[in-house]
PDB file of C-alpha atoms in Angstrom:
ATOM      1  CA  MET A   1      -4.392 -21.029  31.832  1.00 46.00           C
ATOM      2  CA  ALA A   2      -6.200 -17.741  31.475  1.00 46.00           C
ATOM      3  CA  ALA A   3      -9.399 -17.797  29.480  1.00 47.00           C
ATOM      4  CA  ASP A   4      -9.464 -15.410  26.559  1.00 50.00           C
ATOM      5  CA  SER A   5     -11.522 -14.947  23.452  1.00 50.00           C
ATOM      6  CA  GLY A   6      -9.200 -17.273  21.530  1.00 51.00           C
ATOM      7  CA  ALA A   7      -8.408 -15.417  18.317  1.00 59.00           C
ATOM      8  CA  ARG A   8      -6.029 -12.498  18.630  1.00 66.00           C
ATOM      9  CA  ARG A   9      -7.362  -9.269  17.262  1.00 72.00           C
ATOM     10  CA  GLN A  10      -5.722  -8.365  13.973  1.00 76.00           C
ATOM     11  CA  PRO A  11      -4.160  -4.900  14.049  1.00 78.00           C
ATOM     12  CA  THR A  12      -5.597  -2.232  11.802  1.00 90.00           C
ATOM     13  CA  PHE A  13      -3.015  -0.512   9.677  1.00 93.00           C
ATOM     14  CA  THR A  14      -2.885   3.235   9.021  1.00 95.00           C
ATOM     15  CA  LYS A  15      -1.661   4.856   5.811  1.00 97.00           C
ATOM     16  CA  VAL A  16       0.982   7.595   6.015  1.00 97.00           C
ATOM     17  CA  ASP A  17      -1.364  10.290   4.675  1.00 97.00           C
ATOM     18  CA  GLN A  18      -3.782   9.637   7.590  1.00 96.00           C
ATOM     19  CA  LEU A  19      -1.217  10.617  10.239  1.00 96.00           C
ATOM     20  CA  ARG A  20      -2.001  13.775  12.215  1.00 95.00           C
ATOM     21  CA  PRO A  21      -0.177  15.781  14.936  1.00 94.00           C
ATOM     22  CA  GLY A  22      -0.622  14.526  18.488  1.00 91.00           C
ATOM     23  CA  THR A  23      -1.906  11.082  17.512  1.00 95.00           C
ATOM     24  CA  HIS A  24      -0.609   7.699  18.668  1.00 96.00           C
ATOM     25  CA  GLY A  25      -1.326   3.983  18.494  1.00 96.00           C
ATOM     26  CA  HIS A  26      -0.621   3.740  14.757  1.00 96.00           C
ATOM     27  CA  ASN A  27       0.311   0.476  13.026  1.00 97.00           C
ATOM     28  CA  LEU A  28       1.972   0.958   9.657  1.00 97.00           C
ATOM     29  CA  ILE A  29       3.730  -1.060   6.969  1.00 97.00           C
ATOM     30  CA  VAL A  30       6.281   1.236   5.339  1.00 97.00           C
ATOM     31  CA  LYS A  31       9.318   1.070   3.113  1.00 97.00           C
ATOM     32  CA  VAL A  32      12.539   2.737   4.248  1.00 97.00           C
ATOM     33  CA  VAL A  33      13.570   5.245   1.564  1.00 97.00           C
ATOM     34  CA  ASP A  34      16.605   6.728   3.311  1.00 96.00           C
ATOM     35  CA  SER A  35      18.325   6.629   6.700  1.00 95.00           C
ATOM     36  CA  LYS A  36      20.976   8.868   8.207  1.00 95.00           C
ATOM     37  CA  MET A  37      22.581   8.702  11.638  1.00 92.00           C
ATOM     38  CA  VAL A  38      22.155  11.966  13.528  1.00 91.00           C
ATOM     39  CA  VAL A  39      23.439  11.011  16.994  1.00 87.00           C
ATOM     40  CA  GLN A  40      25.899   8.306  17.913  1.00 85.00           C
ATOM     41  CA  ARG A  41      27.615   8.367  21.243  1.00 82.00           C
ATOM     42  CA  GLY A  42      28.715   5.903  23.853  1.00 73.00           C
ATOM     43  CA  ARG A  43      28.353   6.586  27.531  1.00 58.00           C
ATOM     44  CA  ASP A  44      31.569   6.030  29.430  1.00 51.00           C
ATOM     45  CA  GLY A  45      31.293   4.768  32.960  1.00 45.00           C
ATOM     46  CA  GLY A  46      27.599   3.915  32.643  1.00 46.00           C
ATOM     47  CA  PRO A  47      26.333   0.734  34.301  1.00 51.00           C
ATOM     48  CA  GLN A  48      26.324  -1.191  31.001  1.00 56.00           C
ATOM     49  CA  GLY A  49      28.363   1.333  29.044  1.00 56.00           C
ATOM     50  CA  ARG A  50      25.134   2.253  27.245  1.00 68.00           C
ATOM     51  CA  GLN A  51      25.361   3.877  23.865  1.00 81.00           C
ATOM     52  CA  MET A  52      22.823   6.082  22.206  1.00 90.00           C
ATOM     53  CA  ARG A  53      22.105   6.047  18.495  1.00 93.00           C
ATOM     54  CA  ILE A  54      19.458   8.094  16.711  1.00 94.00           C
ATOM     55  CA  ALA A  55      18.796   7.979  12.974  1.00 95.00           C
ATOM     56  CA  GLU A  56      16.358  10.022  10.944  1.00 96.00           C
ATOM     57  CA  CYS A  57      14.766   7.762   8.362  1.00 97.00           C
ATOM     58  CA  LEU A  58      12.494   8.661   5.489  1.00 98.00           C
ATOM     59  CA  VAL A  59       9.742   6.027   5.385  1.00 98.00           C
ATOM     60  CA  GLY A  60       6.602   5.807   3.312  1.00 97.00           C
ATOM     61  CA  ASP A  61       3.875   3.911   1.547  1.00 97.00           C
ATOM     62  CA  GLU A  62       1.765   4.494  -1.546  1.00 97.00           C
ATOM     63  CA  THR A  63       0.126   7.581   0.061  1.00 97.00           C
ATOM     64  CA  GLY A  64       3.178   9.579   1.206  1.00 97.00           C
ATOM     65  CA  ILE A  65       6.399   9.737   3.214  1.00 97.00           C
ATOM     66  CA  ILE A  66       7.343  10.949   6.696  1.00 97.00           C
ATOM     67  CA  VAL A  67      10.490  11.192   8.815  1.00 97.00           C
ATOM     68  CA  PHE A  68      10.770   8.332  11.314  1.00 97.00           C
ATOM     69  CA  THR A  69      13.098   8.842  14.301  1.00 96.00           C
ATOM     70  CA  ALA A  70      14.812   5.504  14.974  1.00 96.00           C
ATOM     71  CA  ARG A  71      16.485   4.979  18.344  1.00 95.00           C
ATOM     72  CA  ASN A  72      19.195   2.485  19.325  1.00 94.00           C
ATOM     73  CA  ASP A  73      18.256  -1.070  18.196  1.00 94.00           C
ATOM     74  CA  GLN A  74      15.598   0.341  15.845  1.00 96.00           C
ATOM     75  CA  VAL A  75      18.423   1.870  13.768  1.00 95.00           C
ATOM     76  CA  ASP A  76      19.604  -1.624  12.724  1.00 95.00           C
ATOM     77  CA  VAL A  77      16.185  -2.495  11.270  1.00 96.00           C
ATOM     78  CA  MET A  78      15.764   0.759   9.312  1.00 96.00           C
ATOM     79  CA  LYS A  79      17.939   0.007   6.279  1.00 95.00           C
ATOM     80  CA  PRO A  80      17.028   1.703   2.978  1.00 96.00           C
ATOM     81  CA  GLY A  81      14.944  -0.595   0.772  1.00 95.00           C
ATOM     82  CA  THR A  82      13.637  -2.616   3.726  1.00 96.00           C
ATOM     83  CA  THR A  83       9.927  -3.020   4.365  1.00 97.00           C
ATOM     84  CA  VAL A  84       9.206  -2.558   8.066  1.00 97.00           C
ATOM     85  CA  GLU A  85       6.227  -2.995  10.340  1.00 97.00           C
ATOM     86  CA  LEU A  86       5.731  -0.270  12.941  1.00 97.00           C
ATOM     87  CA  ARG A  87       3.422  -1.110  15.844  1.00 97.00           C
ATOM     88  CA  ASN A  88       1.995   1.444  18.286  1.00 97.00           C
ATOM     89  CA  ALA A  89       3.774   4.343  16.556  1.00 97.00           C
ATOM     90  CA  LYS A  90       3.125   7.931  17.585  1.00 97.00           C
ATOM     91  CA  ILE A  91       3.525  11.370  16.087  1.00 96.00           C
ATOM     92  CA  ASP A  92       6.044  13.652  17.808  1.00 95.00           C
ATOM     93  CA  MET A  93       6.270  17.296  16.818  1.00 93.00           C
ATOM     94  CA  PHE A  94       9.735  18.680  16.056  1.00 90.00           C
ATOM     95  CA  LYS A  95      10.051  22.391  15.190  1.00 89.00           C
ATOM     96  CA  GLY A  96       6.446  22.436  13.960  1.00 90.00           C
ATOM     97  CA  SER A  97       6.660  19.337  11.776  1.00 94.00           C
ATOM     98  CA  MET A  98       5.552  15.743  12.286  1.00 95.00           C
ATOM     99  CA  ARG A  99       7.978  12.944  13.084  1.00 96.00           C
ATOM    100  CA  LEU A 100       6.935   9.322  13.422  1.00 97.00           C
ATOM    101  CA  ALA A 101       8.432   7.439  16.385  1.00 97.00           C
ATOM    102  CA  VAL A 102       8.021   4.170  18.269  1.00 97.00           C
ATOM    103  CA  ASP A 103       8.781   4.197  22.004  1.00 94.00           C
ATOM    104  CA  LYS A 104       9.321   1.280  24.403  1.00 93.00           C
ATOM    105  CA  TRP A 105       5.615   0.341  24.184  1.00 93.00           C
ATOM    106  CA  GLY A 106       5.797  -0.307  20.439  1.00 96.00           C
ATOM    107  CA  ILE A 107       7.559  -2.620  18.007  1.00 96.00           C
ATOM    108  CA  VAL A 108       9.793  -1.959  15.005  1.00 97.00           C
ATOM    109  CA  LYS A 109      10.483  -5.086  12.974  1.00 96.00           C
ATOM    110  CA  ALA A 110      11.251  -6.154   9.441  1.00 95.00           C
ATOM    111  CA  ALA A 111       8.027  -7.088   7.640  1.00 94.00           C
ATOM    112  CA  GLU A 112       7.486 -10.748   6.779  1.00 92.00           C
ATOM    113  CA  SER A 113       7.419  -9.937   3.064  1.00 91.00           C
ATOM    114  CA  PRO A 114       8.542  -6.935   0.990  1.00 92.00           C
ATOM    115  CA  ALA A 115       5.851  -4.359   0.227  1.00 92.00           C
ATOM    116  CA  GLU A 116       4.301  -4.437  -3.228  1.00 92.00           C
ATOM    117  CA  PHE A 117       3.639  -0.683  -3.305  1.00 95.00           C
ATOM    118  CA  ALA A 118       5.718   2.107  -4.805  1.00 95.00           C
ATOM    119  CA  VAL A 119       6.435   4.844  -2.253  1.00 96.00           C
ATOM    120  CA  LYS A 120       4.758   8.191  -3.046  1.00 96.00           C
ATOM    121  CA  GLU A 121       7.761  10.446  -2.458  1.00 96.00           C
ATOM    122  CA  ASP A 122       6.140  13.717  -3.571  1.00 96.00           C
ATOM    123  CA  ASN A 123       3.869  13.867  -0.491  1.00 96.00           C
ATOM    124  CA  ASN A 124       6.232  14.416   2.456  1.00 96.00           C
ATOM    125  CA  LEU A 125       4.149  14.954   5.590  1.00 94.00           C
ATOM    126  CA  SER A 126       7.233  16.081   7.541  1.00 94.00           C
ATOM    127  CA  LEU A 127       7.524  19.120   5.263  1.00 94.00           C
ATOM    128  CA  ILE A 128       4.107  20.414   6.332  1.00 90.00           C
ATOM    129  CA  GLU A 129       4.546  23.023   9.035  1.00 89.00           C
ATOM    130  CA  PHE A 130       1.999  23.071  11.829  1.00 85.00           C
ATOM    131  CA  GLU A 131       1.437  26.003  14.122  1.00 80.00           C
ATOM    132  CA  LEU A 132       0.275  25.521  17.691  1.00 71.00           C
ATOM    133  CA  VAL A 133      -2.748  27.741  18.155  1.00 75.00           C
ATOM    134  CA  THR A 134      -4.065  28.468  21.634  1.00 76.00           C
ATOM    135  CA  VAL A 135      -7.832  28.794  21.650  1.00 81.00           C
ATOM    136  CA  VAL A 136      -9.225  31.123  24.314  1.00 83.00           C
ATOM    137  CA  GLU A 137     -12.779  30.308  25.340  1.00 80.00           C
TER     138      GLU A 137
END
């Protein structure tokens, strides 16, 4: 058996209003406000007949809301009203605005208990437009 420090390190959780463009490794507890399927297609003739599903979900906490892009199995977890735990989430930029996403290195799962907070819906971080500025030295 491998020797380790014993206790697993507890993850630190980020609040929605702390998210910034180009950042990753976020752990969040959020409530799903809304979810809509944007892509749903099956692949014919693929090795496992893979299908692709993408949903854009509005998620948030007591500090604000952001669009979360759910892919495939993640879509099933992201039901409106559900409290979810996002592990190792990252910020993707889409047309100048932030989108929260979890790739294959992260986890999207229903939280063990429903969140006690009320979602602050009037602070939508995905509505803030960012401009990429090239700095010349």
